[in-house]
CSV table of C-alpha atoms and ligand atoms in Angstrom, one decimal:
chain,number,residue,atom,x,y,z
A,1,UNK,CA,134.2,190.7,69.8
A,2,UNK,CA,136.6,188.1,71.1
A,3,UNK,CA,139.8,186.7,68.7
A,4,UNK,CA,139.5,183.6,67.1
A,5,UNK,CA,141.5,180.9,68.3
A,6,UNK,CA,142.4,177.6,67.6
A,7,UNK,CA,139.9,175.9,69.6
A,8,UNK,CA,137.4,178.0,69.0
A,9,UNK,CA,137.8,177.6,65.0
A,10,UNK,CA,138.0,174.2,65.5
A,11,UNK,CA,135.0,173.8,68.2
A,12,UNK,CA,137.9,171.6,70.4
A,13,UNK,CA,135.3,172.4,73.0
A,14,UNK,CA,132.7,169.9,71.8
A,15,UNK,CA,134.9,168.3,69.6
A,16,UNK,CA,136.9,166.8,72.6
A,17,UNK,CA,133.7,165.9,74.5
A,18,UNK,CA,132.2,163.9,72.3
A,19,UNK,CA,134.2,160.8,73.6
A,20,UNK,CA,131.4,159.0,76.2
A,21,UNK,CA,132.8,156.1,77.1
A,22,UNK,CA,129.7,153.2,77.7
A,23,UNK,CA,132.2,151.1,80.0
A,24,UNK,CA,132.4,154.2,82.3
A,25,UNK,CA,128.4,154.8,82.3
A,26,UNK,CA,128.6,150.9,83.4
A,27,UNK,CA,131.0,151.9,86.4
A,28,UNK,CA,134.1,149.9,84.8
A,29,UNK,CA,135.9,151.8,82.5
A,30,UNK,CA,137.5,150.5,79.9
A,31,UNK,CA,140.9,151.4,78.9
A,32,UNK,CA,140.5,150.9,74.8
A,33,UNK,CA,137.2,152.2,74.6
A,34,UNK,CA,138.6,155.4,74.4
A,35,UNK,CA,140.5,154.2,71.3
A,36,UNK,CA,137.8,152.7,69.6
A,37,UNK,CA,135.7,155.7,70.0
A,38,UNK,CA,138.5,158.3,68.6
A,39,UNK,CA,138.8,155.8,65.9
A,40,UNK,CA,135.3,155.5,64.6
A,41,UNK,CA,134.9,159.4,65.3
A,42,UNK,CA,137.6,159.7,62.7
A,43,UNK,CA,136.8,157.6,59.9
A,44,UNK,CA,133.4,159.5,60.2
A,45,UNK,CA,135.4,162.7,59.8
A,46,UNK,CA,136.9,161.5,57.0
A,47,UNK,CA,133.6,160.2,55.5
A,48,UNK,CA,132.3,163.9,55.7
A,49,UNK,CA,135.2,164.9,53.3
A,50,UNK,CA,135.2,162.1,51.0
A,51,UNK,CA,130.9,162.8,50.5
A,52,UNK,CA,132.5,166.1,50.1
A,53,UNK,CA,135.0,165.4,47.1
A,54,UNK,CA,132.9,162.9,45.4
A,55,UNK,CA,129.9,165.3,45.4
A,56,UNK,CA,132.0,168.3,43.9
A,57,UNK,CA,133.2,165.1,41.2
A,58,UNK,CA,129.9,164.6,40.5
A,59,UNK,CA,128.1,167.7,40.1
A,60,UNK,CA,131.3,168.6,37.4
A,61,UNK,CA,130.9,165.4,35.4
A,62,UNK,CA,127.0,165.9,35.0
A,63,UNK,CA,126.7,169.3,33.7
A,64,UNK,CA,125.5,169.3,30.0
A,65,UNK,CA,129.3,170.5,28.8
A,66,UNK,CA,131.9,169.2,30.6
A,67,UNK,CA,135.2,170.9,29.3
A,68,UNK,CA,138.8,169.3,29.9
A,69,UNK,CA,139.7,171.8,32.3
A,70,UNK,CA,136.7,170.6,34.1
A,71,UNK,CA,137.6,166.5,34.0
A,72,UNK,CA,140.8,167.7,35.7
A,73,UNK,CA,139.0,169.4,38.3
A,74,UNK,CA,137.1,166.3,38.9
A,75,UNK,CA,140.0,163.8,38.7
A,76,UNK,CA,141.5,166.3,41.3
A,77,UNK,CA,138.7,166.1,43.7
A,78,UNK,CA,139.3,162.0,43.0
A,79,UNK,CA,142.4,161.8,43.5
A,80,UNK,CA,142.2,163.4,46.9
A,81,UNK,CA,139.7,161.1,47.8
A,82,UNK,CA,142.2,157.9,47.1
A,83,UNK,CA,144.5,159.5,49.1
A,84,UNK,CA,142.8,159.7,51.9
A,85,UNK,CA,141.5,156.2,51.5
A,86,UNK,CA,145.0,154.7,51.9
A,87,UNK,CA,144.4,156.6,55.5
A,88,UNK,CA,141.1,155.0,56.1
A,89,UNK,CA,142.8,151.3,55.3
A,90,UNK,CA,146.3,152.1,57.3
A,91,UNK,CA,144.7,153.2,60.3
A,92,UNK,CA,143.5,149.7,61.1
A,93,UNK,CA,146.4,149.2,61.8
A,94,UNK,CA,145.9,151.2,65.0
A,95,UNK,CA,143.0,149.8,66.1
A,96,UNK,CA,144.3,146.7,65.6
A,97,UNK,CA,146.9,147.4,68.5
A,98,UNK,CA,143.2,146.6,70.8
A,99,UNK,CA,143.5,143.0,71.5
A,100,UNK,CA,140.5,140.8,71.3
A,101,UNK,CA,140.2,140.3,75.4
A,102,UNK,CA,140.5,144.2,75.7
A,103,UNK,CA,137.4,144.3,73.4
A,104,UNK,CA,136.0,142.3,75.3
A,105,UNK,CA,136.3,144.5,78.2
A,106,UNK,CA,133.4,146.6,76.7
A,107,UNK,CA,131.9,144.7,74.0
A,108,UNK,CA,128.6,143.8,74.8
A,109,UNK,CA,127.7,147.1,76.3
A,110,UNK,CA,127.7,148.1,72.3
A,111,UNK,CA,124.7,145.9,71.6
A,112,UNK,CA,123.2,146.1,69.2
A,113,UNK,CA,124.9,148.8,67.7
A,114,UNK,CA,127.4,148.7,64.6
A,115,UNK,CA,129.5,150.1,61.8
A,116,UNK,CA,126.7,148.4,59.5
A,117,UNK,CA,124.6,151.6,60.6
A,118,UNK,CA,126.6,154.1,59.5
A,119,UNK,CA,124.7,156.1,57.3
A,120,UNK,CA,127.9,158.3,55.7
A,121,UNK,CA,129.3,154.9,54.2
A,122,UNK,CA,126.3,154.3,52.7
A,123,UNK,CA,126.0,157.4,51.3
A,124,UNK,CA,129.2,156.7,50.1
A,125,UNK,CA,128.3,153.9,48.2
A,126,UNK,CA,125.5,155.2,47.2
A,127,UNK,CA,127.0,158.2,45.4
A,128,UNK,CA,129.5,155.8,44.2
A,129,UNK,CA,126.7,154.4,42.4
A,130,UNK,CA,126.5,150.8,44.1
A,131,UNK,CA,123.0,149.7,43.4
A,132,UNK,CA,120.7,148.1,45.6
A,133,UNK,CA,120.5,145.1,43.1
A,134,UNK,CA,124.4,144.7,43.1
A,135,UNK,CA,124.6,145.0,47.0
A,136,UNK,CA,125.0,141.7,49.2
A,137,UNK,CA,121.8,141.6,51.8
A,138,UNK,CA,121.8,141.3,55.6
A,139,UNK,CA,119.1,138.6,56.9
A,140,UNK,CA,117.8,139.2,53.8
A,141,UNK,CA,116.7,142.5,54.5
A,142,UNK,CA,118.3,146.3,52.9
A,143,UNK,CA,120.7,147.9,54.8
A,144,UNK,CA,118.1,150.6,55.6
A,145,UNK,CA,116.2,148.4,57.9
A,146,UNK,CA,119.0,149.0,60.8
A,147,UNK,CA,119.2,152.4,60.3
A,148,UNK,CA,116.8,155.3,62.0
A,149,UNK,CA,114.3,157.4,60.2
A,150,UNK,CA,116.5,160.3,60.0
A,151,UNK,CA,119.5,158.4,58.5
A,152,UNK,CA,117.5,156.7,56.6
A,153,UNK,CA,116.0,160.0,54.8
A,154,UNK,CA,119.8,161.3,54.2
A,155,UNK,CA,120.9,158.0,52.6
A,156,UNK,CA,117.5,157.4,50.3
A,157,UNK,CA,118.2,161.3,48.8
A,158,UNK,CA,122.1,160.2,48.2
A,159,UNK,CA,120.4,156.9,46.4
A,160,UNK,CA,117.6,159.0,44.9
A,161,UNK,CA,120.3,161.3,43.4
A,162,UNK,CA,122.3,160.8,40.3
A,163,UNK,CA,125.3,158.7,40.7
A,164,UNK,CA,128.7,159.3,40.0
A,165,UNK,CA,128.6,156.2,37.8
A,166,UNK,CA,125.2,157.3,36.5
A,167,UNK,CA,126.9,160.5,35.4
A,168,UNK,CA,130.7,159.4,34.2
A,169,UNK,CA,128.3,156.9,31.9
A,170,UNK,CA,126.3,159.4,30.5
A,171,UNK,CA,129.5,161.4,29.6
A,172,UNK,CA,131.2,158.7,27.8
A,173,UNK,CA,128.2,157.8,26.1
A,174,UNK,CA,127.9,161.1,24.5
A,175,UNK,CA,131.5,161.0,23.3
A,176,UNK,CA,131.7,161.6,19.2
A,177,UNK,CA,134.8,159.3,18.6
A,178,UNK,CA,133.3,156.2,18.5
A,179,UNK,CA,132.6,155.7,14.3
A,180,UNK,CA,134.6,157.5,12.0
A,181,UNK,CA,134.0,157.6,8.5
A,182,UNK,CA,137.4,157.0,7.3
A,183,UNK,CA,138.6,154.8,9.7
A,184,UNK,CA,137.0,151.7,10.8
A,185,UNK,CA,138.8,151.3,14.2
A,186,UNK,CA,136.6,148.7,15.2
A,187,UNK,CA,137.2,146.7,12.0
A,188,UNK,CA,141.0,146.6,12.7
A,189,UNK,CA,141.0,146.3,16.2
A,190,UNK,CA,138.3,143.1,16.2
A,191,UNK,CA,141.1,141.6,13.4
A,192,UNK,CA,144.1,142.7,15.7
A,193,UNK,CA,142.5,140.9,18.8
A,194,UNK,CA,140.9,138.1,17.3
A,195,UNK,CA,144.9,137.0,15.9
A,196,UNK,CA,145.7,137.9,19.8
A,197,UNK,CA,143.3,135.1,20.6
A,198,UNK,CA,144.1,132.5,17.9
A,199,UNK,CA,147.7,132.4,19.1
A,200,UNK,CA,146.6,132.3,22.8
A,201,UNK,CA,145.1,129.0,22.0
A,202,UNK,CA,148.3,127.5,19.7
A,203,UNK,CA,150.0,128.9,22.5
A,204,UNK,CA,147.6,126.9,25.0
A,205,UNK,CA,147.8,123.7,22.6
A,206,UNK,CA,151.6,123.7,21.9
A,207,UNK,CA,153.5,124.2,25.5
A,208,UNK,CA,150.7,122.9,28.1
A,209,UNK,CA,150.2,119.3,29.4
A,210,UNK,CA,146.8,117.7,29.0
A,211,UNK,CA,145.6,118.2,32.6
A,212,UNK,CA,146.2,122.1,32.3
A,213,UNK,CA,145.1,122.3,28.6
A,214,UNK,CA,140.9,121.8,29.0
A,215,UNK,CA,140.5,124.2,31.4
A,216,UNK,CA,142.7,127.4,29.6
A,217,UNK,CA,141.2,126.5,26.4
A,218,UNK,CA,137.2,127.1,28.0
A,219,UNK,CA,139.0,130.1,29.8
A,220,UNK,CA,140.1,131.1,26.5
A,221,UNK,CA,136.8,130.4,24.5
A,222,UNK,CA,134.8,132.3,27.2
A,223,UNK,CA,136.7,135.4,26.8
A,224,UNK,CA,136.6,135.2,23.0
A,225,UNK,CA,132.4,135.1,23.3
A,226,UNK,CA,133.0,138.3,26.0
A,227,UNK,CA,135.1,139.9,23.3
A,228,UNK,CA,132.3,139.0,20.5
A,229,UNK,CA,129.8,141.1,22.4
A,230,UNK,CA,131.9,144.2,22.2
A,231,UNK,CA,131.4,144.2,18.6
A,232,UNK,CA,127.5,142.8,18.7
A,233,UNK,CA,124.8,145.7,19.7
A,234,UNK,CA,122.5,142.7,20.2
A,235,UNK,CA,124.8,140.7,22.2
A,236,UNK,CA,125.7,143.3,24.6
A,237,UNK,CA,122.4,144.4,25.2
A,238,UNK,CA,121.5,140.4,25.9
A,239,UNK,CA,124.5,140.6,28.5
A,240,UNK,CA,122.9,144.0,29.9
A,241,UNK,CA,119.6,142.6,30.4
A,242,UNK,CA,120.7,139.8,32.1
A,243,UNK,CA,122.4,142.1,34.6
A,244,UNK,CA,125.9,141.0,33.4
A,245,UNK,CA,127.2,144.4,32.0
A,246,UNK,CA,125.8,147.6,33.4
A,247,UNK,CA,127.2,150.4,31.1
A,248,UNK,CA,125.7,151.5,28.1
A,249,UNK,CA,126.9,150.6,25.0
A,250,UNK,CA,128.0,153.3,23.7
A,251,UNK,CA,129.5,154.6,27.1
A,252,UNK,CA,131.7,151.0,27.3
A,253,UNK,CA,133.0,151.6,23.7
A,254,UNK,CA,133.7,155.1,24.7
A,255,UNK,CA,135.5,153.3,28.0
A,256,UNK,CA,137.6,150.2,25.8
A,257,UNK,CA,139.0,153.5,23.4
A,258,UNK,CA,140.0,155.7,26.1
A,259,UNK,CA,141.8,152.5,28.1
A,260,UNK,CA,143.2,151.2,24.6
A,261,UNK,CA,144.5,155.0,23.5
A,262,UNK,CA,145.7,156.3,26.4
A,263,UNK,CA,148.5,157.3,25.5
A,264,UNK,CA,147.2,160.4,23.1
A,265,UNK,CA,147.3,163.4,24.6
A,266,UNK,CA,144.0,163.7,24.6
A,267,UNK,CA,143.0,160.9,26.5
A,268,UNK,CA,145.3,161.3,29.4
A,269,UNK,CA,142.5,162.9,31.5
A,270,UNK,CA,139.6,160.7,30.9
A,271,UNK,CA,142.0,157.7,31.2
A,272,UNK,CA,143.4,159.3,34.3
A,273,UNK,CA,139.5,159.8,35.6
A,274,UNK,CA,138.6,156.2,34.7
A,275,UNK,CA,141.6,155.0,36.6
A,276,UNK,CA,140.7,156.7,39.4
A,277,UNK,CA,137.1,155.8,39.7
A,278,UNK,CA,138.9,151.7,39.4
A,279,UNK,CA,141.1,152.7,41.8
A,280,UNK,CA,138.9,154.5,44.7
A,281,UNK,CA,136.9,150.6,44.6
A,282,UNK,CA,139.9,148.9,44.5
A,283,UNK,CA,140.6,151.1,47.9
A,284,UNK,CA,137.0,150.3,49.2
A,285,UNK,CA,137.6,146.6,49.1
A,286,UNK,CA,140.6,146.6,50.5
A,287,UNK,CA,138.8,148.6,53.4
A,288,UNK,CA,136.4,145.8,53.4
A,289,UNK,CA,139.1,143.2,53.6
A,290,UNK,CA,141.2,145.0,55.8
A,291,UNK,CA,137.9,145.5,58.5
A,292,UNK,CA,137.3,141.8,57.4
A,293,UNK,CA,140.8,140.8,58.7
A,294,UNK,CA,140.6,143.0,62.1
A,295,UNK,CA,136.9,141.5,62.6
A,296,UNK,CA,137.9,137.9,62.4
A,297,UNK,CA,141.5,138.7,64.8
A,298,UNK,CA,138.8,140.6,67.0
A,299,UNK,CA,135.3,138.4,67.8
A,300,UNK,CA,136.5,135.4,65.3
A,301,UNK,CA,133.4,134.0,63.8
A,302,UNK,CA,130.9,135.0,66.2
A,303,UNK,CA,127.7,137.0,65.5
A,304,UNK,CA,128.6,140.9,65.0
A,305,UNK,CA,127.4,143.4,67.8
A,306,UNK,CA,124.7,144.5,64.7
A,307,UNK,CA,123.5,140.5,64.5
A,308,UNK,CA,124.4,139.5,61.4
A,309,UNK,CA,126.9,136.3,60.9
A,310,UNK,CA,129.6,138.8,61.2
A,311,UNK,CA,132.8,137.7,59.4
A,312,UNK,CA,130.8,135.4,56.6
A,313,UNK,CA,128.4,138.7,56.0
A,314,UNK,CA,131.8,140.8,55.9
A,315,UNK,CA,133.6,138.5,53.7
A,316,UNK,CA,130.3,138.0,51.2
A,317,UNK,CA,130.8,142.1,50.8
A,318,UNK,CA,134.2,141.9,49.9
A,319,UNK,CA,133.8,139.5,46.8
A,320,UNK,CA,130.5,141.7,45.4
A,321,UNK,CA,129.9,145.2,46.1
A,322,UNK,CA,132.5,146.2,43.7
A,323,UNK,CA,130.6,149.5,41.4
A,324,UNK,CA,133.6,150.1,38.8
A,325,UNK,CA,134.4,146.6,38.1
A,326,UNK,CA,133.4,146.5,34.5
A,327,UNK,CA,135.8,149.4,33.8
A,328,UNK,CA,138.8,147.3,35.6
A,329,UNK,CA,137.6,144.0,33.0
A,330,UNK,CA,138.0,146.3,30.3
A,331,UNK,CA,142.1,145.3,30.3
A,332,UNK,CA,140.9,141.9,29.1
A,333,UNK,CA,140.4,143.6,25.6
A,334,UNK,CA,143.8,145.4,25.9
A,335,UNK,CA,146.2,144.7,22.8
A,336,UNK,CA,150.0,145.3,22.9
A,337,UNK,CA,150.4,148.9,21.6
A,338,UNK,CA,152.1,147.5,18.4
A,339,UNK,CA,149.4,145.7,17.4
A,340,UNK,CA,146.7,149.4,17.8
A,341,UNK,CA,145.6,150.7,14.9
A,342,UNK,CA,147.3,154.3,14.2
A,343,UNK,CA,145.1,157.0,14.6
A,344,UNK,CA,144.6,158.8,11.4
A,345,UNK,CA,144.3,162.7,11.3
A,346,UNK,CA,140.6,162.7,10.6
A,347,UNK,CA,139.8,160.6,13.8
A,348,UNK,CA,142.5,162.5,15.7
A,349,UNK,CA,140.6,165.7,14.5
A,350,UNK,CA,137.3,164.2,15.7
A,351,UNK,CA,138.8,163.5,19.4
A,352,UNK,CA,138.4,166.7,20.2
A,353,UNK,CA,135.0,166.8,22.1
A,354,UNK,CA,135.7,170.0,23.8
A,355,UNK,CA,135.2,173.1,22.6
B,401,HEM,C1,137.0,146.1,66.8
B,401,HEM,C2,136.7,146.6,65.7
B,401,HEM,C3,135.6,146.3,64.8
B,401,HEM,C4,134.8,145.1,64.8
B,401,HEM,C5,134.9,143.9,65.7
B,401,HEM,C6,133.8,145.3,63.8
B,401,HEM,C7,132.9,144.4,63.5
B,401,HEM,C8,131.9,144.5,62.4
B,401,HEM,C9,131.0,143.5,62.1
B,401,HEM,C10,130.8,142.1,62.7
B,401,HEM,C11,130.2,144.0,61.1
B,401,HEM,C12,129.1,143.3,60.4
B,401,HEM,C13,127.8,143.8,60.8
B,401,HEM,C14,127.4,143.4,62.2
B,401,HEM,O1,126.9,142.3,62.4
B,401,HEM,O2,127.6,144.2,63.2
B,401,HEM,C15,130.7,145.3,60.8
B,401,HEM,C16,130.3,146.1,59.8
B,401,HEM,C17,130.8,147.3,59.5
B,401,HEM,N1,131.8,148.0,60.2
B,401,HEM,FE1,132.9,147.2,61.7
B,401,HEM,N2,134.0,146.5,63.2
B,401,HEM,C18,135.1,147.1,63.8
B,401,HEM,C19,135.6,148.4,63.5
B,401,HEM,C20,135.1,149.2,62.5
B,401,HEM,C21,135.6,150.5,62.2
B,401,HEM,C22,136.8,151.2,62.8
B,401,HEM,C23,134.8,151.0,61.2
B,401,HEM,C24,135.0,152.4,60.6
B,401,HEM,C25,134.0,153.1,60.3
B,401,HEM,C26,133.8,150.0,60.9
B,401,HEM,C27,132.9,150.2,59.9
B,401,HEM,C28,132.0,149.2,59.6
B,401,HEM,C29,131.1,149.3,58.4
B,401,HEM,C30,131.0,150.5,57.5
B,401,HEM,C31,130.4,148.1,58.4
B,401,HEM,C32,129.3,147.8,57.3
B,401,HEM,C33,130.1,147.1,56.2
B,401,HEM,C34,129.2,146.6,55.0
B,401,HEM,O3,128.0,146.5,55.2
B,401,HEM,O4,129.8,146.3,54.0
B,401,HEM,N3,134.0,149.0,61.7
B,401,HEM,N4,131.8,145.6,61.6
């Protein structure tokens, strides 16, 4: 049997013949085709591992018991993924050496291919948890439209599947903190907040001129009905229905406590795994805007090589196919720490929801 080697381990072989440059099929090679193709070879590369990470994430958080030694597993597997995210956005930077008449070089031999088809990053949205309903269209139409049959099989399982979302929800929901008998956090911290508010507005009315005052003070009444929800079952389920809140009840409680106490102990690893779920879409939009910048130095505003209106399609992404927004909205509710009700013993004892 031969020894393995490096190449062989890595399949270099195949690996390093997968770049087919179109502009030399066309009998004018281009020079930065070569580049463009080694660069969307990678992110695709790096998709495999991220579908990787957030799949192991996932099948931890929706077991029936999930264990704190297990969250940190998960947050691991998260955190990993962010990192390699800040890849994904820097390497732009390298594409972006390709200027928009060297593109051009090779362009329209890409018709009517396109990033928009790549199955992996839906899949990655997908088991995200961005829903078709929260998604921006393209001519109206789902993104599976542009995809083949066989891509389009792999992405409707991913879709099929539980979400992460689906299953971080379900785990906060079933957390046992959020009444206590002998302390009525929710009392205290509705009190604590609603002062916050009232001196917002004297604030507001006091120190700003007249032009600036009307518009803070509806600001400021808008976030005061937001806040009233938290503490309405009926109200929140009103917003929920009307597609303006997506997570249960009980799992956004669950959420606000874990963001407002994260200082216990206890709550350093589901904070740390809610921060990490905010901060891997705060990485995909800045992938979107970052793409979104190289698209509008690279073709402007024409129509992309997939047809759609290109940079207006791109940009429409950027401003809605966040997944883990409500989480990141949660700071809204967020009191200075002097002003949190102490945690009592009983409560403290009843944070334990591990074994
Ligand atoms: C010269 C460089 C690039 C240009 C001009 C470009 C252009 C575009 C355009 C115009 C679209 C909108 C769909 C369409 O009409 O085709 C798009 C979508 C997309 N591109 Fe690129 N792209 C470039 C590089 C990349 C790279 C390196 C990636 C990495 C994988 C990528 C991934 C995507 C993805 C995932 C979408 C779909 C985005 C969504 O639906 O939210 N693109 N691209």
């Amino acid at each position: 049997m031969s020894r393995l080697t490096y190449g062989k381990y890595l399949k270099l072989k195949e690996l390093l013949a997968c770049q087919v440059l179109e502009s030399a099929k066309a009998g004018r090679p281009a020079h930065d085709e070569l580049l463009f193709i080694v660069t969307h070879q990678t992110y695709e590369l790096w998709f495999k591992q991220v579908l990787h990470e957030l799949g192991a994430a996932r099948q931890i958080m929706g077991a029936e018991f999930v264990n704190e030694r297990d969250v940190g597993r998960a947050l691991h597997a998260l955190e990993r993924v962010i990192k390699i995210q800040g890849v994904l956005v820097d390497q732009i930077d390298v594409l972006e050496t390709m200027t928009p008449l060297d593109f051009l070089d090779f362009r329209n031999l890409l018709t009517p291919s396109s990033g928009f088809q790549s199955a992996q990053f839906r899949q990655l949205e997908n088991t995200l948890g961005l829903k078709r309903t929260q998604r921006l269209r393209y001519h109206e139409a789902d993104y599976e439209t542009s995809l083949d049959a066989a891509d389009r099989r792999a992405v409707g399982a991913a879709a099929q599947a539980p979400s992460l979302f689906d299953v971080v929800e379900a785990w906060l929901a079933r957390m046992p903190f959020v009444q206590f008998r002998e302390f009525d956090f929710w009392r205290e911290y509705r009190a604590n907040v609603t002062r916050m508010l009232d001196e917002d507005r004297a604030t507001i009315t006091a120190q700003l001129p007249d032009a600036a005052r009307g518009a803070q003070l509806e600001e400021l009444d808008r976030t005061r009905a937001t806040f009233e929800s938290v503490f309405d079952p009926g109200k929140y389920e009103a917003l929920r229905a009307a597609g303006e809140r997506r997570l249960s009840y009980p799992a956004f409680l669950a959420a606000l406590m874990i963001m407002l106490y994260r200082d216990e102990p206890l709550f350093r690893l589901p904070f740390g795994l809610l921060n990490s779920l905010i901060e891997i879409d705060e990485q995909l939009g800045n992938f979107r805007y970052r793409h979104l910048q190289m698209v509008r130095r690279m073709i402007g505003s024409r129509v992309g090589t997939g047809g759609s209106s290109g940079e207006q399609y791109l940009q429409g992404a950027v401003n809605k196919n966040y997944i883990y927004k409500e989480l990141a909205g949660i700071i809204t509710f967020q009191t200075e720490r002097s002003r949190l009700p102490e945690l009592p013993a009983q409560p403290r004892k009843a944070l334990r929801f591990s074994a």
